Short mmCIF file of C-alpha atoms in Angstrom, two decimals:
data_model
loop_
_atom_site.label_atom_id
_atom_site.label_comp_id
_atom_site.label_asym_id
_atom_site.label_seq_id
_atom_site.Cartn_x
_atom_site.Cartn_y
_atom_site.Cartn_z
CA GLN A 11 -9.50 -13.33 1.84
CA TYR A 12 -9.54 -9.52 2.06
CA THR A 13 -12.59 -9.42 -0.20
CA HIS A 14 -14.40 -12.06 1.85
CA ILE A 15 -13.83 -10.40 5.24
CA SER A 16 -14.50 -6.90 3.86
CA LEU A 17 -17.91 -7.88 2.52
CA TRP A 18 -18.80 -9.71 5.74
CA CYS A 19 -17.92 -6.61 7.76
CA LEU A 20 -19.78 -4.22 5.45
CA LEU A 21 -22.87 -6.44 5.78
CA SER A 22 -22.56 -6.58 9.61
CA ALA A 23 -22.49 -10.37 9.46
CA PRO A 24 -21.55 -12.47 12.48
CA LEU A 25 -17.87 -13.31 12.23
CA LEU A 26 -17.31 -16.98 12.99
CA ILE A 27 -14.22 -19.09 12.47
CA GLY A 28 -14.16 -22.84 12.72
CA CYS A 29 -10.52 -23.74 13.29
CA ASP A 30 -7.92 -24.07 15.99
CA MET A 31 -7.04 -20.43 16.65
CA THR A 32 -3.65 -21.43 18.09
CA GLN A 33 -2.66 -22.78 14.65
CA LEU A 34 -3.35 -19.63 12.60
CA ASP A 35 -0.54 -18.35 10.37
CA PRO A 36 0.47 -14.67 10.87
CA PHE A 37 -1.43 -13.48 7.76
CA THR A 38 -4.72 -15.05 8.86
CA LEU A 39 -4.28 -13.84 12.44
CA ASN A 40 -3.73 -10.27 11.20
CA LEU A 41 -6.70 -10.61 8.83
CA LEU A 42 -9.00 -11.61 11.68
CA SER A 43 -7.69 -9.12 14.23
CA ASN A 44 -7.56 -5.80 12.32
CA ASP A 45 -9.38 -3.56 14.80
CA GLU A 46 -10.38 -0.96 12.19
CA VAL A 47 -11.98 -3.56 9.93
CA LEU A 48 -13.70 -5.27 12.88
CA GLU A 49 -15.09 -1.89 13.95
CA VAL A 50 -17.01 -1.76 10.66
CA ASP A 51 -18.62 -5.12 11.44
CA GLN A 52 -19.26 -4.31 15.10
CA ASP A 53 -20.64 -0.76 14.65
CA PRO A 54 -23.46 -0.55 17.28
CA PRO A 55 -26.45 0.20 14.99
CA GLY A 56 -25.59 -2.91 12.94
CA LYS A 57 -26.66 -1.32 9.66
CA GLN A 58 -25.78 -3.21 6.49
CA ALA A 59 -24.02 -1.71 3.51
CA ALA A 60 -25.80 -1.15 0.23
CA ARG A 61 -24.34 -1.30 -3.25
CA VAL A 62 -24.18 2.26 -4.60
CA PHE A 63 -22.41 1.52 -7.89
CA GLN A 64 -22.05 -1.46 -10.24
CA LYS A 65 -20.62 -1.61 -13.75
CA ASP A 66 -18.49 -4.14 -15.65
CA GLY A 67 -17.58 -6.17 -12.57
CA LEU A 68 -16.72 -3.12 -10.48
CA GLU A 69 -18.78 -2.38 -7.39
CA VAL A 70 -18.91 0.16 -4.56
CA TRP A 71 -20.66 -0.73 -1.30
CA ALA A 72 -21.27 1.86 1.44
CA LYS A 73 -22.32 1.54 5.07
CA ASP A 74 -23.44 4.35 7.38
CA MET A 75 -21.46 4.31 10.63
CA GLU A 76 -22.71 5.50 14.01
CA ASP A 77 -20.28 8.46 14.11
CA GLY A 78 -21.53 9.85 10.78
CA SER A 79 -18.66 8.44 8.71
CA LYS A 80 -19.14 5.83 6.02
CA ALA A 81 -17.35 2.54 5.49
CA VAL A 82 -16.91 2.03 1.75
CA GLY A 83 -15.63 -0.98 -0.13
CA LEU A 84 -14.36 -0.68 -3.70
CA PHE A 85 -14.57 -4.15 -5.26
CA ASN A 86 -13.17 -5.55 -8.50
CA ARG A 87 -14.75 -8.85 -9.53
CA GLY A 88 -12.76 -8.92 -12.77
CA GLU A 89 -9.71 -10.85 -13.89
CA THR A 90 -7.33 -7.88 -14.15
CA PRO A 91 -6.57 -4.91 -11.88
CA ALA A 92 -8.97 -2.01 -12.45
CA LYS A 93 -9.48 1.57 -11.35
CA VAL A 94 -12.62 1.87 -9.21
CA GLU A 95 -14.11 5.34 -8.61
CA MET A 96 -16.34 6.25 -5.72
CA LYS A 97 -18.17 9.51 -6.26
CA PHE A 98 -19.07 11.29 -3.04
CA SER A 99 -22.37 12.26 -4.66
CA ASP A 100 -23.26 8.52 -4.67
CA LEU A 101 -22.98 8.73 -0.89
CA GLY A 102 -25.14 11.85 -0.70
CA TRP A 103 -22.09 14.01 0.02
CA SER A 104 -20.23 16.83 -1.69
CA GLY A 105 -16.97 18.65 -1.07
CA LYS A 106 -13.75 17.39 0.54
CA HIS A 107 -13.58 14.28 2.71
CA ARG A 108 -10.86 12.40 4.56
CA VAL A 109 -10.24 8.82 3.38
CA ARG A 110 -8.51 6.05 5.34
CA ASP A 111 -7.48 2.61 4.05
CA LEU A 112 -8.70 0.23 6.76
CA TRP A 113 -6.68 -2.85 5.81
CA ARG A 114 -3.43 -0.93 5.71
CA GLN A 115 -4.47 1.36 8.59
CA LYS A 116 -3.21 4.34 6.64
CA ASN A 117 -4.66 7.80 5.98
CA LEU A 118 -4.85 8.40 2.23
CA GLY A 119 -5.61 12.13 2.39
CA LYS A 120 -8.48 14.49 1.65
CA PHE A 121 -10.26 14.20 -1.68
CA SER A 122 -12.74 16.43 -3.48
CA ASP A 123 -15.84 14.97 -5.12
CA LEU A 124 -14.44 11.46 -5.59
CA PHE A 125 -11.90 8.88 -4.49
CA SER A 126 -10.44 6.27 -6.82
CA ALA A 127 -8.06 3.37 -6.36
CA THR A 128 -6.58 0.63 -8.49
CA VAL A 129 -8.08 -2.57 -7.11
CA PRO A 130 -6.40 -5.92 -7.80
CA ARG A 131 -8.27 -8.72 -9.58
CA HIS A 132 -10.95 -10.19 -7.33
CA GLY A 133 -9.82 -7.61 -4.76
CA VAL A 134 -11.03 -4.81 -2.55
CA VAL A 135 -9.95 -1.49 -1.13
CA LEU A 136 -11.83 -1.01 2.15
CA THR A 137 -12.03 2.60 3.28
CA ARG A 138 -13.63 4.79 5.90
CA ILE A 139 -14.62 8.29 4.92
CA TRP A 140 -15.25 11.31 7.15
#
């Protein structure tokens, strides 16, 4: 579900749900109401992300945000957890940048030249980078 919603938001797709909202379980309600993730989808210019890296079932998608930051999804389409690297040079950037995990709403720190994370099977780490 994280992968599904992350890709929808990176692609600025309309977010529709066809169910009785009063019957949502806590996980699904939190999934659909994470303000930092929704901000990626609702960014005013409505630009879509582009894939900036793909190899062996690992992908990195990046979206330019109105404030100059980038929303970046690290995806693992494989059957086992894998380390996914996102090089800042693939984003047209160099130097140190601040990275925030949007699903966990947690600052991860400042990183030089690249950021990497272990992504679960069929999973995603959705970040915002300044």
